[in-house]
Amino acid sequence: MKKFSYIYGFLILIILVGGIFIARIAGIWDSMDVASKSEVEVAQGLKTPTGKFTLGEIIKGYDLNKEEFYNAIKLSLDYTEDAKVIDMVRNGEISYADVSSYMEPIIEAFGKQKRH
Amino acid sequence: MALNKKKWYQKSRTYRYITQGIVFLFMLNVFLRQILFYDRNVEEYCPFGGFETLFSYITTGEPLKHVGMTNLIIFIMVVIITLIFRGGFCSWICPLGTLQDMIRFVGKKMTVLPIIKPISKKYRNFVKVNKKDLSNFDHQLRYIKYFILLFAILGTWFSATLLIREYDLIIGLIKLLTFQLTIAFALLVIVVILSLFIDRPFCKYLCLMGATINLIGMISPLRITRDENICTNCDLCSKSCPMNINITAQKNINTMDCTHCFNCLDACNTEDALVLKFFPKDLYNISQKTEPISKLGSETNE
């Protein structure tokens, strides 16, 4: 058992990683019973922390008021909905802090609605 | 029979540092990608976050959208690992534990600095003089995490939201990067400062995943056992224990706080005095003396 203490951690790591892979292969990973994949992706994107998704997808995914959303992130109303949030943050057109502070309570409430 | 000093490849900690390093670098990569490229999420890898996902799955039939099933699967795997290997996740895998170990290493090296040396000496004298009281205080503080765990479970169930998420240290760090100062960040700073002087303060007093692992780990059949006929009671094992467990007072190390770091196995100079065993005799006998020793910082340098 002396040598067991040497490989102890590696065994734990193998079981941990192995379990994740098995879950993926078995399809448990993708068994998210949600309304639409895009809704999931929008939520995932917004929490990571900003989306790889367009303004339009976010508005639609969370039933947002476009004017309110655009005002919150300090964007003019005639700005196209096809722009990706992540690109806009990188270009400095909008601030991630504005997006996050507006969207976090909405995402939390969205999660709660689904539970009740 | 005394052994010669062990070489680096004969010490369990060498292999522990390797696994800790692998996991820490992986999580560092996830963290950096989250803050720089926004295409990863550290919350996906938090096993205690799996509890929130489990709650969401039970009540709505859906996991949390922003993490999917990832952290729930990790949570389940950690439970399985704990049932077999007891508290090994804490010592060998957890990146927060690794961070505390690294800070503690720096803290020990700092004691040789001219400014720090006299303060360190006064601190050691203080601990020596108040050994019994500090031991009791430390012992009582360990129960805090179990109360917080109970609060977190009940609070989450009745409020439908993970109450302690706002106090998560990593969340606090991430929010700081968006210029939000939170209680979580203040807590992180306190943990970092304490880690300079105390081994694994977060693990001992506040970690909810650690509390969960401690409780589940009691079922595990794996134990470090001490042969009373061979043991010389030199106490090197107890002094090397980062969780301040009084090893020489026990036959099987049943103390819940044991994270199987195996510092005691490395420190022991007597062959077969301390061994790792599955299903040792008196496995679940918890009537042994288990109060921790009052050492608020390792006396031996690793």
Coordinates of N, CA and C in Angstrom, one line a residue, chain A residues 6-106:
Chain A
Y6 N 1.4 6.9 -3.7 CA 2.1 7.7 -4.7 C 1.1 7.9 -5.9
I7 N 0.3 6.9 -6.2 CA -0.6 7.0 -7.3 C -2.1 7.4 -6.9
Y8 N -2.3 7.6 -5.6 CA -3.6 8.0 -5.1 C -4.2 9.1 -5.9
G9 N -3.5 10.2 -6.0 CA -4.0 11.4 -6.6 C -4.3 11.2 -8.1
F10 N -3.4 10.4 -8.8 CA -3.6 10.1 -10.2 C -4.9 9.3 -10.4
L11 N -5.1 8.4 -9.5 CA -6.4 7.5 -9.6 C -7.6 8.4 -9.5
I12 N -7.5 9.4 -8.5 CA -8.7 10.3 -8.3 C -8.9 11.1 -9.6
L13 N -7.8 11.6 -10.2 CA -7.9 12.4 -11.4 C -8.5 11.6 -12.5
I14 N -8.0 10.3 -12.7 CA -8.5 9.4 -13.7 C -10.0 9.2 -13.6
I15 N -10.4 8.9 -12.3 CA -11.9 8.7 -12.1 C -12.7 9.9 -12.4
L16 N -12.2 11.1 -12.0 CA -12.9 12.4 -12.2 C -13.0 12.7 -13.7
V17 N -11.9 12.6 -14.4 CA -11.9 12.9 -15.8 C -12.7 11.8 -16.6
G18 N -12.5 10.6 -16.2 CA -13.1 9.5 -16.9 C -14.6 9.6 -16.7
G19 N -15.1 10.0 -15.5 CA -16.5 10.1 -15.3 C -17.2 11.1 -16.2
I20 N -16.4 12.2 -16.4 CA -16.9 13.3 -17.3 C -17.0 12.8 -18.7
F21 N -16.0 12.1 -19.2 CA -16.0 11.6 -20.5 C -17.1 10.6 -20.8
I22 N -17.3 9.7 -19.8 CA -18.3 8.7 -19.9 C -19.7 9.4 -20.0
A23 N -19.9 10.4 -19.2 CA -21.2 11.2 -19.2 C -21.4 11.8 -20.5
R24 N -20.3 12.3 -21.1 CA -20.4 12.9 -22.4 C -20.8 11.9 -23.5
I25 N -20.1 10.8 -23.5 CA -20.3 9.7 -24.5 C -21.7 9.2 -24.3
A26 N -22.2 9.0 -23.1 CA -23.5 8.4 -22.8 C -24.6 9.4 -23.1
G27 N -24.2 10.7 -23.5 CA -25.2 11.6 -23.9 C -25.9 12.3 -22.7
I28 N -25.5 12.1 -21.5 CA -26.1 12.7 -20.3 C -25.7 14.2 -20.4
W29 N -24.6 14.6 -21.0 CA -24.1 15.9 -21.1 C -25.1 16.8 -21.8
D30 N -25.7 16.2 -22.9 CA -26.5 17.0 -23.8 C -28.0 16.9 -23.4
S31 N -28.3 16.2 -22.3 CA -29.7 15.9 -22.0 C -30.3 17.1 -21.2
M32 N -30.3 18.3 -21.9 CA -30.8 19.4 -21.2 C -32.2 19.7 -21.8
D33 N -33.2 19.4 -21.0 CA -34.6 19.5 -21.6 C -35.1 20.9 -21.5
V34 N -34.6 21.7 -22.5 CA -35.1 23.1 -22.5 C -35.8 23.4 -23.8
A35 N -36.4 24.5 -23.8 CA -37.3 24.9 -24.9 C -36.6 24.9 -26.2
S36 N -35.4 25.6 -26.2 CA -34.7 25.6 -27.5 C -33.2 25.7 -27.2
K37 N -32.5 25.2 -28.1 CA -31.0 25.2 -28.0 C -30.5 26.6 -27.9
S38 N -31.1 27.5 -28.7 CA -30.5 28.8 -28.8 C -30.7 29.5 -27.4
E39 N -31.8 29.2 -26.7 CA -32.1 29.8 -25.4 C -31.0 29.3 -24.5
V40 N -30.6 28.1 -24.6 CA -29.5 27.6 -23.7 C -28.2 28.3 -24.0
E41 N -28.0 28.4 -25.3 CA -26.7 29.0 -25.8 C -26.6 30.5 -25.4
V42 N -27.7 31.1 -25.5 CA -27.8 32.5 -25.0 C -27.4 32.6 -23.6
A43 N -28.1 31.8 -22.8 CA -27.8 31.9 -21.3 C -26.4 31.5 -21.0
Q44 N -25.9 30.5 -21.7 CA -24.5 30.1 -21.4 C -23.6 31.2 -21.8
G45 N -23.8 31.7 -23.0 CA -23.0 32.8 -23.5 C -23.0 34.0 -22.5
L46 N -24.2 34.4 -22.0 CA -24.2 35.5 -21.2 C -23.6 35.3 -19.8
K47 N -23.4 34.1 -19.5 CA -22.8 33.9 -18.2 C -21.3 33.7 -18.3
T48 N -20.8 33.7 -19.5 CA -19.3 33.3 -19.6 C -18.3 34.4 -19.9
P49 N -18.4 35.6 -19.6 CA -19.6 36.3 -19.1 C -20.5 36.9 -20.2
T50 N -19.9 37.2 -21.4 CA -20.8 37.8 -22.4 C -21.0 36.8 -23.5
G51 N -22.0 37.1 -24.4 CA -22.4 36.1 -25.3 C -21.6 36.1 -26.6
K52 N -21.6 35.0 -27.2 CA -21.0 34.9 -28.6 C -22.2 35.1 -29.5
F53 N -23.2 35.7 -28.9 CA -24.5 35.8 -29.7 C -24.9 37.2 -29.9
T54 N -25.8 37.4 -30.9 CA -26.2 38.7 -31.3 C -27.1 39.4 -30.3
L55 N -27.2 40.7 -30.5 CA -28.2 41.4 -29.6 C -29.6 40.9 -29.9
G56 N -29.9 40.6 -31.1 CA -31.2 40.1 -31.4 C -31.6 38.8 -30.7
E57 N -30.6 37.9 -30.7 CA -30.8 36.6 -30.0 C -31.0 36.7 -28.6
I58 N -30.3 37.7 -28.0 CA -30.4 37.9 -26.5 C -31.8 38.5 -26.2
I59 N -32.2 39.5 -27.1 CA -33.5 40.1 -26.8 C -34.6 39.0 -27.0
K60 N -34.5 38.2 -28.0 CA -35.5 37.2 -28.2 C -35.5 36.1 -27.1
G61 N -34.3 35.7 -26.8 CA -34.1 34.6 -25.8 C -34.7 34.9 -24.5
Y62 N -34.6 36.2 -24.1 CA -35.0 36.5 -22.7 C -36.2 37.5 -22.7
D63 N -36.9 37.6 -23.9 CA -38.1 38.5 -24.0 C -37.8 39.9 -23.5
L64 N -36.7 40.5 -24.0 CA -36.4 41.8 -23.5 C -37.1 42.9 -24.3
N65 N -37.2 44.0 -23.7 CA -37.7 45.2 -24.4 C -36.4 45.8 -25.1
K66 N -36.5 45.9 -26.4 CA -35.3 46.3 -27.1 C -34.8 47.7 -26.7
E67 N -35.8 48.7 -26.5 CA -35.4 50.0 -26.2 C -34.7 50.1 -24.8
E68 N -35.3 49.4 -23.9 CA -34.8 49.3 -22.5 C -33.4 48.7 -22.5
F69 N -33.2 47.6 -23.2 CA -32.0 46.9 -23.3 C -30.9 47.8 -23.9
Y70 N -31.2 48.4 -25.0 CA -30.3 49.3 -25.7 C -29.9 50.5 -24.9
N71 N -30.8 51.0 -24.1 CA -30.5 52.1 -23.2 C -29.6 51.7 -22.1
A72 N -29.8 50.5 -21.6 CA -29.0 50.0 -20.5 C -27.6 49.8 -20.9
I73 N -27.4 49.4 -22.1 CA -26.0 49.2 -22.6 C -25.4 50.3 -23.4
K74 N -26.2 51.4 -23.4 CA -25.8 52.7 -24.0 C -25.5 52.6 -25.5
L75 N -26.5 52.1 -26.1 CA -26.4 51.9 -27.6 C -27.6 52.6 -28.2
S76 N -27.3 53.2 -29.4 CA -28.4 53.9 -30.1 C -29.4 52.9 -30.7
L77 N -30.6 53.3 -30.7 CA -31.7 52.4 -31.1 C -31.6 51.9 -32.5
D78 N -30.9 52.6 -33.4 CA -30.8 52.2 -34.8 C -29.7 51.2 -35.0
Y79 N -29.0 50.9 -34.0 CA -27.9 49.9 -34.1 C -28.4 48.5 -34.5
T80 N -27.7 47.9 -35.4 CA -28.2 46.6 -35.9 C -28.3 45.5 -34.8
E81 N -29.3 44.7 -34.9 CA -29.4 43.6 -33.9 C -28.5 42.4 -34.2
D82 N -27.9 42.5 -35.4 CA -27.1 41.3 -35.8 C -25.7 41.3 -35.3
A83 N -25.3 42.4 -34.6 CA -24.0 42.5 -34.0 C -23.8 41.5 -32.9
K84 N -22.6 40.9 -32.8 CA -22.3 40.0 -31.7 C -21.9 40.8 -30.5
V85 N -22.4 40.4 -29.3 CA -22.1 41.1 -28.1 C -20.6 41.1 -27.8
I86 N -20.0 39.9 -28.0 CA -18.5 39.7 -27.6 C -17.7 40.6 -28.5
D87 N -18.0 40.8 -29.8 CA -17.3 41.6 -30.7 C -17.4 43.1 -30.2
M88 N -18.6 43.4 -29.9 CA -18.8 44.8 -29.5 C -18.1 45.2 -28.2
V89 N -18.0 44.2 -27.3 CA -17.2 44.5 -26.0 C -15.8 44.6 -26.4
R90 N -15.3 43.7 -27.2 CA -13.8 43.8 -27.6 C -13.5 45.1 -28.3
N91 N -14.4 45.6 -29.1 CA -14.2 46.8 -29.8 C -14.4 48.0 -29.0
G92 N -14.9 47.8 -27.8 CA -15.2 49.0 -26.9 C -16.4 49.7 -27.2
E93 N -17.3 49.1 -28.0 CA -18.6 49.8 -28.4 C -19.6 49.8 -27.2
I94 N -19.5 48.7 -26.5 CA -20.3 48.6 -25.2 C -19.4 48.1 -24.1
S95 N -19.9 48.3 -22.9 CA -19.1 47.8 -21.8 C -19.7 46.5 -21.2
Y96 N -18.8 45.5 -20.9 CA -19.3 44.3 -20.4 C -20.0 44.5 -19.0
A97 N -19.5 45.5 -18.3 CA -20.1 45.8 -16.9 C -21.6 46.2 -17.1
D98 N -21.9 47.0 -18.2 CA -23.3 47.4 -18.4 C -24.2 46.2 -18.8
V99 N -23.6 45.3 -19.6 CA -24.4 44.2 -20.1 C -24.6 43.3 -18.9
S100 N -23.6 43.0 -18.1 CA -23.7 42.1 -17.0 C -24.7 42.6 -15.9
S101 N -24.6 43.9 -15.6 CA -25.4 44.4 -14.5 C -26.9 44.4 -14.9
Y102 N -27.1 44.6 -16.2 CA -28.5 44.6 -16.7 C -29.0 43.2 -16.8
M103 N -28.2 42.3 -17.3 CA -28.7 40.9 -17.6 C -28.7 40.0 -16.4
E104 N -27.8 40.2 -15.4 CA -27.7 39.2 -14.3 C -29.1 39.0 -13.6
P105 N -29.8 40.1 -13.1 CA -31.0 39.9 -12.4 C -32.1 39.2 -13.4
I106 N -32.0 39.5 -14.6 CA -33.0 38.9 -15.6 C -32.7 37.4 -15.7

